């Protein structure tokens, strides 16, 4: 086992929509993997505008289930592709009225 584990962190500017934010982070992850990173962490609620200082119903539209939501599933594919552990902070809806600021941790084989 290696004595050094290379890690990457991503802090990116909001692009205006979820799809382009996810794509931007996928690009960063692929670049980090190419440079030898074995783990990558994305910024808090990386696939939406940052709103965590308030709790307003207008932000509920950004919530998705974990681990079965579209962002975590897509990041599972990315983890398998790159062989990296991926820390995926998203706004989670457990059920109506129950929302969490969650980080799914996905292993290099794609398991949550």
mmCIF file of C-alpha atoms in Angstrom:
data_model
loop_
_atom_site.group_PDB
_atom_site.id
_atom_site.type_symbol
_atom_site.label_atom_id
_atom_site.label_comp_id
_atom_site.label_asym_id
_atom_site.label_seq_id
_atom_site.Cartn_x
_atom_site.Cartn_y
_atom_site.Cartn_z
ATOM 1 C CA UNK A 1 0.000 0.000 0.000
ATOM 2 C CA UNK A 2 1.235 3.477 -0.876
ATOM 3 C CA UNK A 3 2.463 5.790 1.868
ATOM 4 C CA UNK A 4 1.028 8.805 0.048
ATOM 5 C CA UNK A 5 -2.551 9.229 -1.130
ATOM 6 C CA UNK A 6 -3.068 12.107 -3.523
ATOM 7 C CA UNK A 7 -6.327 14.006 -2.968
ATOM 8 C CA UNK A 8 -8.082 16.736 -4.924
ATOM 9 C CA UNK A 9 -10.592 19.375 -3.841
ATOM 10 C CA UNK A 10 -12.873 21.334 -6.133
ATOM 11 C CA UNK A 11 -14.403 24.752 -5.444
ATOM 12 C CA UNK A 12 -16.134 26.095 -8.548
ATOM 13 C CA UNK A 13 -18.258 29.074 -9.533
ATOM 14 C CA UNK A 14 -21.983 28.457 -10.088
ATOM 15 C CA UNK A 15 -22.623 28.138 -13.826
ATOM 16 C CA UNK A 16 -26.363 28.749 -13.690
ATOM 17 C CA UNK A 17 -27.670 25.206 -14.053
ATOM 18 C CA UNK A 18 -27.213 21.758 -12.531
ATOM 19 C CA UNK A 19 -26.195 19.937 -15.714
ATOM 20 C CA UNK A 20 -23.269 22.220 -16.506
ATOM 21 C CA UNK A 21 -22.139 22.197 -12.857
ATOM 22 C CA UNK A 22 -22.039 18.414 -12.816
ATOM 23 C CA UNK A 23 -20.220 18.349 -16.155
ATOM 24 C CA UNK A 24 -17.681 20.881 -14.860
ATOM 25 C CA UNK A 25 -16.995 18.719 -11.804
ATOM 26 C CA UNK A 26 -16.675 15.591 -13.931
ATOM 27 C CA UNK A 27 -13.995 17.379 -15.984
ATOM 28 C CA UNK A 28 -12.132 18.378 -12.825
ATOM 29 C CA UNK A 29 -12.356 14.794 -11.523
ATOM 30 C CA UNK A 30 -10.966 13.319 -14.733
ATOM 31 C CA UNK A 31 -8.104 15.815 -14.678
ATOM 32 C CA UNK A 32 -7.365 14.997 -11.024
ATOM 33 C CA UNK A 33 -7.400 11.257 -11.749
ATOM 34 C CA UNK A 34 -4.992 11.808 -14.632
ATOM 35 C CA UNK A 35 -2.657 13.513 -12.143
ATOM 36 C CA UNK A 36 -2.831 10.564 -9.761
ATOM 37 C CA UNK A 37 -5.563 11.617 -7.322
ATOM 38 C CA UNK A 38 -7.238 8.719 -5.507
ATOM 39 C CA UNK A 39 -9.898 10.778 -3.714
ATOM 40 C CA UNK A 40 -11.736 13.964 -4.664
ATOM 41 C CA UNK A 41 -14.061 16.178 -2.658
ATOM 42 C CA UNK A 42 -16.539 18.591 -4.181
ATOM 43 C CA UNK A 43 -17.857 21.771 -2.567
ATOM 44 C CA UNK A 44 -20.960 21.852 -0.416
ATOM 45 C CA UNK A 45 -24.132 21.396 -2.497
ATOM 46 C CA UNK A 46 -21.941 21.412 -5.612
ATOM 47 C CA UNK A 47 -24.760 20.850 -8.123
ATOM 48 C CA UNK A 48 -26.916 23.818 -7.074
ATOM 49 C CA UNK A 49 -26.437 27.449 -6.099
ATOM 50 C CA UNK A 50 -25.264 27.764 -2.498
ATOM 51 C CA UNK A 51 -28.270 28.548 -0.313
ATOM 52 C CA UNK A 52 -27.463 26.705 2.925
ATOM 53 C CA UNK A 53 -27.429 29.818 5.101
ATOM 54 C CA UNK A 54 -31.255 29.903 4.816
ATOM 55 C CA UNK A 55 -34.039 27.315 4.938
ATOM 56 C CA UNK A 56 -36.639 28.473 2.439
ATOM 57 C CA UNK A 57 -39.118 26.300 0.510
ATOM 58 C CA UNK A 58 -37.972 27.880 -2.772
ATOM 59 C CA UNK A 59 -34.775 25.815 -2.478
ATOM 60 C CA UNK A 60 -36.497 22.448 -2.098
ATOM 61 C CA UNK A 61 -36.421 22.023 -5.883
ATOM 62 C CA UNK A 62 -32.690 21.322 -5.629
ATOM 63 C CA UNK A 63 -33.228 18.318 -3.346
ATOM 64 C CA UNK A 64 -32.898 14.739 -4.518
ATOM 65 C CA UNK A 65 -32.832 11.309 -2.902
ATOM 66 C CA UNK A 66 -29.566 9.779 -1.728
ATOM 67 C CA UNK A 67 -28.256 7.338 -2.858
ATOM 68 C CA UNK A 68 -30.793 6.837 -5.650
ATOM 69 C CA UNK A 69 -30.931 10.362 -7.044
ATOM 70 C CA UNK A 70 -29.564 11.342 -10.440
ATOM 71 C CA UNK A 71 -26.463 13.157 -9.185
ATOM 72 C CA UNK A 72 -25.218 10.369 -6.919
ATOM 73 C CA UNK A 73 -25.871 7.763 -9.621
ATOM 74 C CA UNK A 74 -23.896 9.799 -12.122
ATOM 75 C CA UNK A 75 -21.062 10.239 -9.634
ATOM 76 C CA UNK A 76 -21.037 6.467 -9.026
ATOM 77 C CA UNK A 77 -20.280 6.039 -12.736
ATOM 78 C CA UNK A 78 -17.551 8.689 -12.461
ATOM 79 C CA UNK A 79 -15.974 6.929 -9.475
ATOM 80 C CA UNK A 80 -15.881 3.625 -11.389
ATOM 81 C CA UNK A 81 -14.476 5.339 -14.477
ATOM 82 C CA UNK A 82 -11.705 7.207 -12.648
ATOM 83 C CA UNK A 83 -10.988 4.692 -9.877
ATOM 84 C CA UNK A 84 -11.287 7.484 -7.288
ATOM 85 C CA UNK A 85 -13.236 7.863 -4.079
ATOM 86 C CA UNK A 86 -15.675 10.751 -4.686
ATOM 87 C CA UNK A 87 -17.236 12.868 -1.922
ATOM 88 C CA UNK A 88 -20.523 14.210 -3.302
ATOM 89 C CA UNK A 89 -22.244 16.938 -1.225
ATOM 90 C CA UNK A 90 -25.880 17.371 -2.280
ATOM 91 C CA UNK A 91 -29.165 18.628 -0.865
ATOM 92 C CA UNK A 92 -31.035 15.466 0.081
ATOM 93 C CA UNK A 93 -34.762 14.866 0.385
ATOM 94 C CA UNK A 94 -35.504 11.836 2.525
ATOM 95 C CA UNK A 95 -39.269 12.321 2.274
ATOM 96 C CA UNK A 96 -41.552 15.315 1.967
ATOM 97 C CA UNK A 97 -40.589 17.808 4.669
ATOM 98 C CA UNK A 98 -37.258 16.125 5.526
ATOM 99 C CA UNK A 99 -34.279 17.780 3.855
ATOM 100 C CA UNK A 100 -30.585 17.399 4.655
ATOM 101 C CA UNK A 101 -27.268 18.844 3.618
ATOM 102 C CA UNK A 102 -25.677 15.453 2.866
ATOM 103 C CA UNK A 103 -22.378 14.161 1.530
ATOM 104 C CA UNK A 104 -22.503 10.791 -0.178
ATOM 105 C CA UNK A 105 -19.128 9.053 -0.120
ATOM 106 C CA UNK A 106 -18.643 6.846 -3.165
ATOM 107 C CA UNK A 107 -15.860 4.283 -3.217
ATOM 108 C CA UNK A 108 -13.608 3.811 -6.239
ATOM 109 C CA UNK A 109 -15.725 0.828 -7.329
ATOM 110 C CA UNK A 110 -18.897 2.954 -7.389
ATOM 111 C CA UNK A 111 -20.471 1.743 -4.162
ATOM 112 C CA UNK A 112 -21.979 4.309 -1.805
#
